[in-house]
mmCIF file of C-alpha atoms and ligand atoms in Angstrom:
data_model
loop_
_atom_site.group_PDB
_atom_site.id
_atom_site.type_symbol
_atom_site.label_atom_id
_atom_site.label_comp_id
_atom_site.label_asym_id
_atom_site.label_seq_id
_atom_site.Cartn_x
_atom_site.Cartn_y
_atom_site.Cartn_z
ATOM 1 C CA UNK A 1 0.000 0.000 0.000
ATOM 2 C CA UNK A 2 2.665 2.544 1.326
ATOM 3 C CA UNK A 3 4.445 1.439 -2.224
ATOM 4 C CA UNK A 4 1.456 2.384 -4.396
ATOM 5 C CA UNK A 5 0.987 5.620 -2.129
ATOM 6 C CA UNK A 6 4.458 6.996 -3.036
ATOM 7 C CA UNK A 7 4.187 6.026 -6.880
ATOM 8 C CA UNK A 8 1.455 8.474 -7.066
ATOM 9 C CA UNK A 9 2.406 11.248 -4.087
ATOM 10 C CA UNK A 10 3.638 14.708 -5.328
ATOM 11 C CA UNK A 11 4.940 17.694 -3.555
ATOM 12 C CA UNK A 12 2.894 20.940 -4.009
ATOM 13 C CA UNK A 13 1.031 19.719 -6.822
ATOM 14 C CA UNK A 14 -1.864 22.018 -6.627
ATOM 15 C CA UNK A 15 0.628 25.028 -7.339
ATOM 16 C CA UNK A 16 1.783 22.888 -9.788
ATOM 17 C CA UNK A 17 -1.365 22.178 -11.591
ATOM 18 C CA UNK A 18 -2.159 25.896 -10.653
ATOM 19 C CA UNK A 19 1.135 27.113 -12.597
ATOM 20 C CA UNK A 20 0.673 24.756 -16.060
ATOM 21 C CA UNK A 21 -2.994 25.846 -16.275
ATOM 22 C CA UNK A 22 -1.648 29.808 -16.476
ATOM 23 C CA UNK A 23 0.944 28.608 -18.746
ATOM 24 C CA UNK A 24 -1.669 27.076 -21.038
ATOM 25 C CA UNK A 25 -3.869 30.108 -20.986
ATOM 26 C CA UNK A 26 -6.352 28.512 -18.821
ATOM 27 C CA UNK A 27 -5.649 31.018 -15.903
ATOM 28 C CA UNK A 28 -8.219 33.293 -13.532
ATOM 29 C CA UNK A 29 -11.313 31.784 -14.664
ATOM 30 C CA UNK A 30 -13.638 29.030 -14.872
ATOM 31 C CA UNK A 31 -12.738 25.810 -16.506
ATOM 32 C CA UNK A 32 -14.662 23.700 -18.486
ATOM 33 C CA UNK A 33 -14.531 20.193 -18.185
ATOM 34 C CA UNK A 34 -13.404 19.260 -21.949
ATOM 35 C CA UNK A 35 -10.254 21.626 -21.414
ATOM 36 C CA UNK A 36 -9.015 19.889 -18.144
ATOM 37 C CA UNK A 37 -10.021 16.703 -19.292
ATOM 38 C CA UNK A 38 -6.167 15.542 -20.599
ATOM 39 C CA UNK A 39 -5.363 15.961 -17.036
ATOM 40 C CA UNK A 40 -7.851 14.797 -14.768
ATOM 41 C CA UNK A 41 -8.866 11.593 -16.368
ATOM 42 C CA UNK A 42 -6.166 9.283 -15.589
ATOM 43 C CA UNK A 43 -7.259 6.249 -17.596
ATOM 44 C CA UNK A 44 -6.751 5.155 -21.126
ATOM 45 C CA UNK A 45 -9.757 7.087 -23.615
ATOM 46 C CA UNK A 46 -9.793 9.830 -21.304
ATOM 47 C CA UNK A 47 -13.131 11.422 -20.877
ATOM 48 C CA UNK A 48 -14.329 9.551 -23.944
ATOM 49 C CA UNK A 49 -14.415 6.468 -21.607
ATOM 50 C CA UNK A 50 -16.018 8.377 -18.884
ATOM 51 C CA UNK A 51 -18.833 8.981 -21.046
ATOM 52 C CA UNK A 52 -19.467 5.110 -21.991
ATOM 53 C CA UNK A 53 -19.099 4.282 -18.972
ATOM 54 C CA UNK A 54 -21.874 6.362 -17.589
ATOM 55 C CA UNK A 55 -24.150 5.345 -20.574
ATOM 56 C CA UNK A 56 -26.837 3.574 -19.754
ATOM 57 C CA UNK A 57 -26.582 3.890 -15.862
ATOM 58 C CA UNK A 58 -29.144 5.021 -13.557
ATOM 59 C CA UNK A 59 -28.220 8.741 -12.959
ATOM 60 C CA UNK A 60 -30.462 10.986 -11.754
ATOM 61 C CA UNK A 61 -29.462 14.389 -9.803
ATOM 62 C CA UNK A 62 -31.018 12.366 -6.679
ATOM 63 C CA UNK A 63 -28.217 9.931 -7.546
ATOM 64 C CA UNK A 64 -25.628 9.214 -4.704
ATOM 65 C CA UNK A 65 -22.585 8.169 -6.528
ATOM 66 C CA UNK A 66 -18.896 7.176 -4.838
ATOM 67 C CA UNK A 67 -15.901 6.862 -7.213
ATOM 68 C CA UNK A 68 -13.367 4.860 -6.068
ATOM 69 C CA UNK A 69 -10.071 5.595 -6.464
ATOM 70 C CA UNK A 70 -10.820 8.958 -8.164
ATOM 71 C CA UNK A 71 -7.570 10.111 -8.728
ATOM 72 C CA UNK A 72 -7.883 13.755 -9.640
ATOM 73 C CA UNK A 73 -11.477 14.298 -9.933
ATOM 74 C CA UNK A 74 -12.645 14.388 -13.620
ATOM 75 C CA UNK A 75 -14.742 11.476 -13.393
ATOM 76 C CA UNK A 76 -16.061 12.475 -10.574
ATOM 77 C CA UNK A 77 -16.785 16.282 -11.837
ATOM 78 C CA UNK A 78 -18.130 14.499 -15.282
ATOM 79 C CA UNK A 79 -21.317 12.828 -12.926
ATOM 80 C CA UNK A 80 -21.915 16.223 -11.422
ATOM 81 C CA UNK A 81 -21.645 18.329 -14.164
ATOM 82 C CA UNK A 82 -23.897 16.043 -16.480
ATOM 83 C CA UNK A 83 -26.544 14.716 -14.340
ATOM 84 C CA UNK A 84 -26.423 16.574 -11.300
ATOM 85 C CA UNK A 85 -25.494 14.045 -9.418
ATOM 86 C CA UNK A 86 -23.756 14.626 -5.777
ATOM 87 C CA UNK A 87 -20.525 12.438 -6.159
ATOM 88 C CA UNK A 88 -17.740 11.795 -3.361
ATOM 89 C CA UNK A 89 -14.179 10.708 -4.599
ATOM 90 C CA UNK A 90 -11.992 8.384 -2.263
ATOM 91 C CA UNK A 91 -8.703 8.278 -2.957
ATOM 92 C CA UNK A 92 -5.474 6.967 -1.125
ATOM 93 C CA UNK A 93 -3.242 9.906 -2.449
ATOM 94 C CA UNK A 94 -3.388 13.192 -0.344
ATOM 95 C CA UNK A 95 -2.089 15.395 -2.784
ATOM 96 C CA UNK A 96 -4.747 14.228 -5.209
ATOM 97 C CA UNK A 97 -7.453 14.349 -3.198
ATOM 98 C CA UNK A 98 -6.199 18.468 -2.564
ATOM 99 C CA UNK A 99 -5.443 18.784 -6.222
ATOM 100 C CA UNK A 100 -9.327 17.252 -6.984
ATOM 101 C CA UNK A 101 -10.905 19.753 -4.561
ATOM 102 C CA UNK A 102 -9.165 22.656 -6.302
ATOM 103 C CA UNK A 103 -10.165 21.690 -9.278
ATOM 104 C CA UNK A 104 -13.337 21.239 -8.740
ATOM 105 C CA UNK A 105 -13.660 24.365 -7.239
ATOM 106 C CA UNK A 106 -12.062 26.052 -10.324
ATOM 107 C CA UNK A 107 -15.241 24.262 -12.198
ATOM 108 C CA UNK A 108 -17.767 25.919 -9.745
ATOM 109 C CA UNK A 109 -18.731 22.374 -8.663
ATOM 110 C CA UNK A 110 -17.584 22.458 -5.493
ATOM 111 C CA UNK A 111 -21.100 21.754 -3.701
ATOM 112 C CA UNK A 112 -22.036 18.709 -5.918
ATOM 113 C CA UNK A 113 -18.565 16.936 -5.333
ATOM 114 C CA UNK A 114 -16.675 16.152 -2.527
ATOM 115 C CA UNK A 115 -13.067 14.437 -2.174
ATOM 116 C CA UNK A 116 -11.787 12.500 1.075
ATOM 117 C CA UNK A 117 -8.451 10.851 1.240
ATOM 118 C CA UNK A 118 -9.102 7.128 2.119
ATOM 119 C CA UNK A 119 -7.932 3.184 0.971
ATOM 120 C CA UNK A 120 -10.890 1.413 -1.070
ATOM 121 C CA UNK A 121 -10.085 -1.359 1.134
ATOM 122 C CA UNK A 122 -11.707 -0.293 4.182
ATOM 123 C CA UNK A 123 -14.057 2.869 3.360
ATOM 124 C CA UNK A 124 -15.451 5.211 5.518
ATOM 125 C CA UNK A 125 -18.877 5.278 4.290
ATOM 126 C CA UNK A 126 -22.219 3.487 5.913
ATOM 127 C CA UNK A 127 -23.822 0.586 4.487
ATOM 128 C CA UNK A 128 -25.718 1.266 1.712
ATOM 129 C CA UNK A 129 -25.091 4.548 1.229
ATOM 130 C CA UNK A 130 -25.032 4.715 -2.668
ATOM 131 C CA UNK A 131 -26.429 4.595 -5.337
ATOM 132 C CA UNK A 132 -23.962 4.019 -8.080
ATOM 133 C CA UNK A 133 -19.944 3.035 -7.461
ATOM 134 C CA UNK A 134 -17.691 3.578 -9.875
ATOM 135 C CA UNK A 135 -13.915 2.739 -9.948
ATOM 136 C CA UNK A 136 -11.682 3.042 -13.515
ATOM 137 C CA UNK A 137 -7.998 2.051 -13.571
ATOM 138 C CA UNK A 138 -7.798 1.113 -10.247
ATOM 139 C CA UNK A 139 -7.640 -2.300 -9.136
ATOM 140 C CA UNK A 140 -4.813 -2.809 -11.573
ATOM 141 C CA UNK A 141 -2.831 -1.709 -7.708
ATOM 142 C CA UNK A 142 -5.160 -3.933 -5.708
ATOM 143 C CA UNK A 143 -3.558 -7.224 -4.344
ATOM 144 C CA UNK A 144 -6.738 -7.693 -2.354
ATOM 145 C CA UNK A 145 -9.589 -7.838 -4.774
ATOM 146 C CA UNK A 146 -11.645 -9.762 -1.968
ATOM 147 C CA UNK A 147 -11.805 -6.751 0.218
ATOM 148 C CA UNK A 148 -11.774 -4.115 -2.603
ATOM 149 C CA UNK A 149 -15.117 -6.051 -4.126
ATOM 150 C CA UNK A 150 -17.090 -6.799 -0.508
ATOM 151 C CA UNK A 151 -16.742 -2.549 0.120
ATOM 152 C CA UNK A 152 -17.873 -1.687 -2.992
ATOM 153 C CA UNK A 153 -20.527 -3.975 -2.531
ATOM 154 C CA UNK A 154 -21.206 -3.172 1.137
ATOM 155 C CA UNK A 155 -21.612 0.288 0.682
ATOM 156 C CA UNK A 156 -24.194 0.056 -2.752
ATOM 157 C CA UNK A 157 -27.796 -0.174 -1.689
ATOM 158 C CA UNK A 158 -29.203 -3.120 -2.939
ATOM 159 C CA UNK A 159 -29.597 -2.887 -6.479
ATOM 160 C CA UNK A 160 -27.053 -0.188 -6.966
ATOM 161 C CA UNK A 161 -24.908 -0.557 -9.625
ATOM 162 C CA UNK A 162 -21.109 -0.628 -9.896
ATOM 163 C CA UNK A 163 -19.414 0.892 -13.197
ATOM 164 C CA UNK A 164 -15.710 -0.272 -13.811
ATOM 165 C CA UNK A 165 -12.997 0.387 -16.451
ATOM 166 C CA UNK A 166 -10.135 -1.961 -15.809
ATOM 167 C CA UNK A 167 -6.713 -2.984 -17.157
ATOM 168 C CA UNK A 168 -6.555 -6.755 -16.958
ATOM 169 C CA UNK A 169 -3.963 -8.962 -17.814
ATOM 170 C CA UNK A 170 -4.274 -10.215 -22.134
ATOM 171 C CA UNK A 171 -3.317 -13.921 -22.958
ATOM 172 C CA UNK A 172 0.385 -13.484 -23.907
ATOM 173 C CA UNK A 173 3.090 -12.535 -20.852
ATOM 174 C CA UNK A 174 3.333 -9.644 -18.412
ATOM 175 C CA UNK A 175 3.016 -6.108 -19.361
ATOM 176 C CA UNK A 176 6.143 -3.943 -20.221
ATOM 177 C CA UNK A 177 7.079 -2.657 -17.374
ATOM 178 C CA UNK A 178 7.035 0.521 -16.179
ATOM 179 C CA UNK A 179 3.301 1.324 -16.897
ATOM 180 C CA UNK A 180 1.365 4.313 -15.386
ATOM 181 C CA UNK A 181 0.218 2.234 -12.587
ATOM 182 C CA UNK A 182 3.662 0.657 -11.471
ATOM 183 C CA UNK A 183 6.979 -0.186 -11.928
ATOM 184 C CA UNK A 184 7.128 -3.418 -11.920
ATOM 185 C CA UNK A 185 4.823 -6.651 -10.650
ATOM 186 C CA UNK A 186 5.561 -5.784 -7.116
ATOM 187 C CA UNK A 187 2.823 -3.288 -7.063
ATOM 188 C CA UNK A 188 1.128 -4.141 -10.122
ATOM 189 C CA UNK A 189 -2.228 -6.968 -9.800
ATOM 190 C CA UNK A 190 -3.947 -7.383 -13.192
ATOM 191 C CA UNK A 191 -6.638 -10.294 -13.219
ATOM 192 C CA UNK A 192 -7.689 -12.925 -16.156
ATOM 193 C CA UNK A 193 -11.239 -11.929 -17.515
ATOM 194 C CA UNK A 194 -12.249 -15.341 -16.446
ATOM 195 C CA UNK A 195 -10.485 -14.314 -12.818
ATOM 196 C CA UNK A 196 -12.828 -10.880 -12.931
ATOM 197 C CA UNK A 197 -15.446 -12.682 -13.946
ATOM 198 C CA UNK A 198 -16.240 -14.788 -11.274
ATOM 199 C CA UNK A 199 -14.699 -12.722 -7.859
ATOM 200 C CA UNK A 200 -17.543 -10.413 -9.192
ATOM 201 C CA UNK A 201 -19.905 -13.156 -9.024
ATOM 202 C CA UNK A 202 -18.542 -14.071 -6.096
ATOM 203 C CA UNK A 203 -19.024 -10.792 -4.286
ATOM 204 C CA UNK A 204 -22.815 -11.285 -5.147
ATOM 205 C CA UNK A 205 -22.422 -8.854 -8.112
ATOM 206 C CA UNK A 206 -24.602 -9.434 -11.003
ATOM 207 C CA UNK A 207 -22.569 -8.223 -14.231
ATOM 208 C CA UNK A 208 -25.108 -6.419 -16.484
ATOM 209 C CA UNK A 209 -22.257 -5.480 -18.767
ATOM 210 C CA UNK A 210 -19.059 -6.530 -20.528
ATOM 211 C CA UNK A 211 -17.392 -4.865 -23.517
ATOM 212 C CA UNK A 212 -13.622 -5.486 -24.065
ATOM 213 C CA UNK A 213 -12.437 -1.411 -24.829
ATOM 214 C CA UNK A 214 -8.666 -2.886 -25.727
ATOM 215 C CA UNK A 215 -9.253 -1.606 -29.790
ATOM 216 C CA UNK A 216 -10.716 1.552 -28.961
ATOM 217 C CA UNK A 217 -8.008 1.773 -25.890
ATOM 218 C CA UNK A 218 -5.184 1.209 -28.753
ATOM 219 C CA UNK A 219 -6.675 3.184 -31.376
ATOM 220 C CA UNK A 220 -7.010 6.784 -28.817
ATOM 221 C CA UNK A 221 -2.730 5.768 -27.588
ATOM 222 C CA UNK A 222 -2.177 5.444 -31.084
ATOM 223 C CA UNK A 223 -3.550 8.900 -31.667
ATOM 224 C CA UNK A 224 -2.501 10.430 -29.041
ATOM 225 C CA UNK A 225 1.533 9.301 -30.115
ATOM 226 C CA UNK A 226 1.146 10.174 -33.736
ATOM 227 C CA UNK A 227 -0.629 12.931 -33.701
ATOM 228 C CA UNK A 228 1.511 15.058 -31.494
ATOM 229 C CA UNK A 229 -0.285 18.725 -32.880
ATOM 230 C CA UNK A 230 -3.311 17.148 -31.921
ATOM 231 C CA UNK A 231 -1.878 16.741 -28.267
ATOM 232 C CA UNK A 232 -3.782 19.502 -25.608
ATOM 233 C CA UNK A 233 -1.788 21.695 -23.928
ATOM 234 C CA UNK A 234 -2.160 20.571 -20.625
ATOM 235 C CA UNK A 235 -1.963 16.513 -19.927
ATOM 236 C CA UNK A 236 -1.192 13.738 -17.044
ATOM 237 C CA UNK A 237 2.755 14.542 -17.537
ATOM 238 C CA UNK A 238 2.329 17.455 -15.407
ATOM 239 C CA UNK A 239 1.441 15.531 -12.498
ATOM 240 C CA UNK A 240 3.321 12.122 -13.018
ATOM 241 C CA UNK A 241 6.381 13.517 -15.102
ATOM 242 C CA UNK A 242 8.510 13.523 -17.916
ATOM 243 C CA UNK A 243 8.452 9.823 -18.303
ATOM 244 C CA UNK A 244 4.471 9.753 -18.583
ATOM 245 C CA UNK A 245 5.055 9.466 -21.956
ATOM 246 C CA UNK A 246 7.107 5.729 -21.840
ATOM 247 C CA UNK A 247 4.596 4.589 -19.721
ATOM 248 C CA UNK A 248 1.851 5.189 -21.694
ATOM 249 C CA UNK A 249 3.794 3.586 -24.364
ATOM 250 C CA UNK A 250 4.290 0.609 -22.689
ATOM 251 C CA UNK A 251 0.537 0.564 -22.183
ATOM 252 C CA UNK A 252 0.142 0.576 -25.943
ATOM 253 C CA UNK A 253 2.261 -2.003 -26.681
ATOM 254 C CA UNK A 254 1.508 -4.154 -23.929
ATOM 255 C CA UNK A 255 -2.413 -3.741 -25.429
ATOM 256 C CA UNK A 256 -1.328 -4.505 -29.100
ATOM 257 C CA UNK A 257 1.104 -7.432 -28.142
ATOM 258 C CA UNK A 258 -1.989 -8.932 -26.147
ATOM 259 C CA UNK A 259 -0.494 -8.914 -22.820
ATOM 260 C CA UNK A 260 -2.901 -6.709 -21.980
ATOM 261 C CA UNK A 261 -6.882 -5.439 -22.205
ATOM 262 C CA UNK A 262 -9.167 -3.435 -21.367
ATOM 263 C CA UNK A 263 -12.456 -3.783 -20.094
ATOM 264 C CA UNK A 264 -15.956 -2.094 -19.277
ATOM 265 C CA UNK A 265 -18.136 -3.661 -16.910
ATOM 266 C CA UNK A 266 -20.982 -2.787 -15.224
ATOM 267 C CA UNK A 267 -23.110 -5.190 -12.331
ATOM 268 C CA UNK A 268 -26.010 -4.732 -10.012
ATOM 269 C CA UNK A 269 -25.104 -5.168 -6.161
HETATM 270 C C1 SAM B 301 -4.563 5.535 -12.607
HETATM 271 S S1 SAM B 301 -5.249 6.483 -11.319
HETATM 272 C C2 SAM B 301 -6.966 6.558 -11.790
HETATM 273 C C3 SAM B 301 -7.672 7.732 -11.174
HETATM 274 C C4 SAM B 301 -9.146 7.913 -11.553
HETATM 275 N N1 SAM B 301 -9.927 6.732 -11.265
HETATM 276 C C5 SAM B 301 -9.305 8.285 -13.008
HETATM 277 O O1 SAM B 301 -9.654 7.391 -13.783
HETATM 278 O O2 SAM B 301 -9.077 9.433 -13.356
HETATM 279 C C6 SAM B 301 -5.283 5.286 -9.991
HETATM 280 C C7 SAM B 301 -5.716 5.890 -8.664
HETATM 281 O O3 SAM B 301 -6.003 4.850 -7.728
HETATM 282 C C8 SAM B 301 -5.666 5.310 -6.445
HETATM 283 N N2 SAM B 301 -5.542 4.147 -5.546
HETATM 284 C C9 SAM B 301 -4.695 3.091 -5.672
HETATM 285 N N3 SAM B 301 -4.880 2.241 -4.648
HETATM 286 C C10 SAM B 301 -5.881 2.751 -3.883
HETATM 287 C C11 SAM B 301 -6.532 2.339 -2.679
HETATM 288 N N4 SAM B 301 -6.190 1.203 -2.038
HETATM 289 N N5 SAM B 301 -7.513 3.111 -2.189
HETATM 290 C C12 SAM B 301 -7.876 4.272 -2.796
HETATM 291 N N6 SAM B 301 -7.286 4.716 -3.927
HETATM 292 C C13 SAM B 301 -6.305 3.972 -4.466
HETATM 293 C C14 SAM B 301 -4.371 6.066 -6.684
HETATM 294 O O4 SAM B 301 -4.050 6.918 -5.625
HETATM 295 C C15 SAM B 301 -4.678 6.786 -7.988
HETATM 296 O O5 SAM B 301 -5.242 8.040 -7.762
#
């Protein structure tokens, strides 16, 4: 855990964040959520996979909606912004749970999202407090899926659904290492699809949905590394670094060499 904590900790990142966003011309005002989308959705397809993800689910501005794992927010935000929805993040990292608030407050959407810092492993939410859990990009840091699936489903109300985008392991060898998620295998827990599959089941989870993303997932790296005047001015290298980039490209090729996929799920709790 403390392993996974310090692969995504950063010093001062809000003034960080706060400094590229002047820099990029997106200084002293509102934001809107397409322009900080290249940095606060940390998954492969971006905001695009936000969106399928939340087609089709049961979203209302009633809706009580926990992302797990939320990284820096955008998800999150996307919920709010769309449906209305009041939406708490979790998160392990401190300075992206900090770095989420501020940026949802530079979105005005400060009273339909909150952010706490927190491990999906034991959350600090009641029984059946939700409505809708969502988690993207994740559990690919999760050893202990038992414990990761039994809160999610412990804290759905019964018939609540659970949304997840997840890297799981393809049919041919390990990932090339280092990916955005780890180093190396020490802190890095991709399942089978047959392995997914059934601790869902297991959990009591009844999957509703399945679509493998890995050739859309490709297709967006691919234009995102050959397209580089396409790129936005702002992206996920400000807060992870230089070496985003290789990572990302070891992504890619781990998804075109089939060591890895991606996948879409959605079940009822
Ligand atoms: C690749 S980022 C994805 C962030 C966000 N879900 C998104 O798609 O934009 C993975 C996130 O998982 C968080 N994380 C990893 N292990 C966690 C745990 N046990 N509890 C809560 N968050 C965790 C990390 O801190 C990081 O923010």
């Amino acid at each position: 855990m403390e392993a996974v904590k310090q692969h995504y900790e950063r010093v001062e990142l809000v003034d960080r964040i706060e400094k590229a966003l002047e820099n990029a011309g997106l200084g002293g005002r509102d934001l809107t959520l397409e322009e900080l989308a290249p940095l606060d959705h940390f998954h492969s397809r971006g905001l695009e996979a936000t969106k399928d993800l939340s087609q089709d689910l049961k979203v209302t501005s009633e809706s009580k909606i926990l992302d797990i794992g939320c990284g820096l927010g955008g998800p999150a935000r996307y919920f709010a912004k769309n449906f209305g929805a009041h939406v708490t993040g979790i998160d392990l990292t401190q300075s992206f749970v900090e770095a989420a608030n501020y940026l949802s407050a530079r979105c005005g959407l400060s009273n339909l999202v909150k952010f706490d810092c927190g491990d999906a492993l034991s959350l600090p939410y009641a029984d059946a407090s939700f409505d809708i859990a969502m988690t993207q990009h994740v559990a690919m840091n999760i050893q202990d899926r038992d414990s990761f699936y039994s809160e999610a489903h412990r804290v759905l109300k019964s018939g609540g659904q659970f949304a997840l985008y997840d890297v799981i392991t393809g049919e041919d060898g390990e990932v090339h290492f280092p990916v955005p998620w780890a180093d190396g295998p020490a802190t890095s827990f991709l399942l089978k699809e047959n392995e997914l599959k059934k601790i869902l089941t297991e959990h009591k989870f009844e999957i509703s949905r399945w679509i493998d993303r890995t050739a859309l997932a490709l297709e967006w790296f691919v234009r995102m590394q050959t397209q580089p005047n396409s790129r936005p001015p702002i992206g996920l290298n400000i807060v992870m670094g230089a070496e985003f980039g290789t990572r990302s490209a070891n992504l890619a090729k781990s998804l075109k060499e089939g060591r890895a996929k991606v996948l879409e799920v959605v079940a009822y709790a």
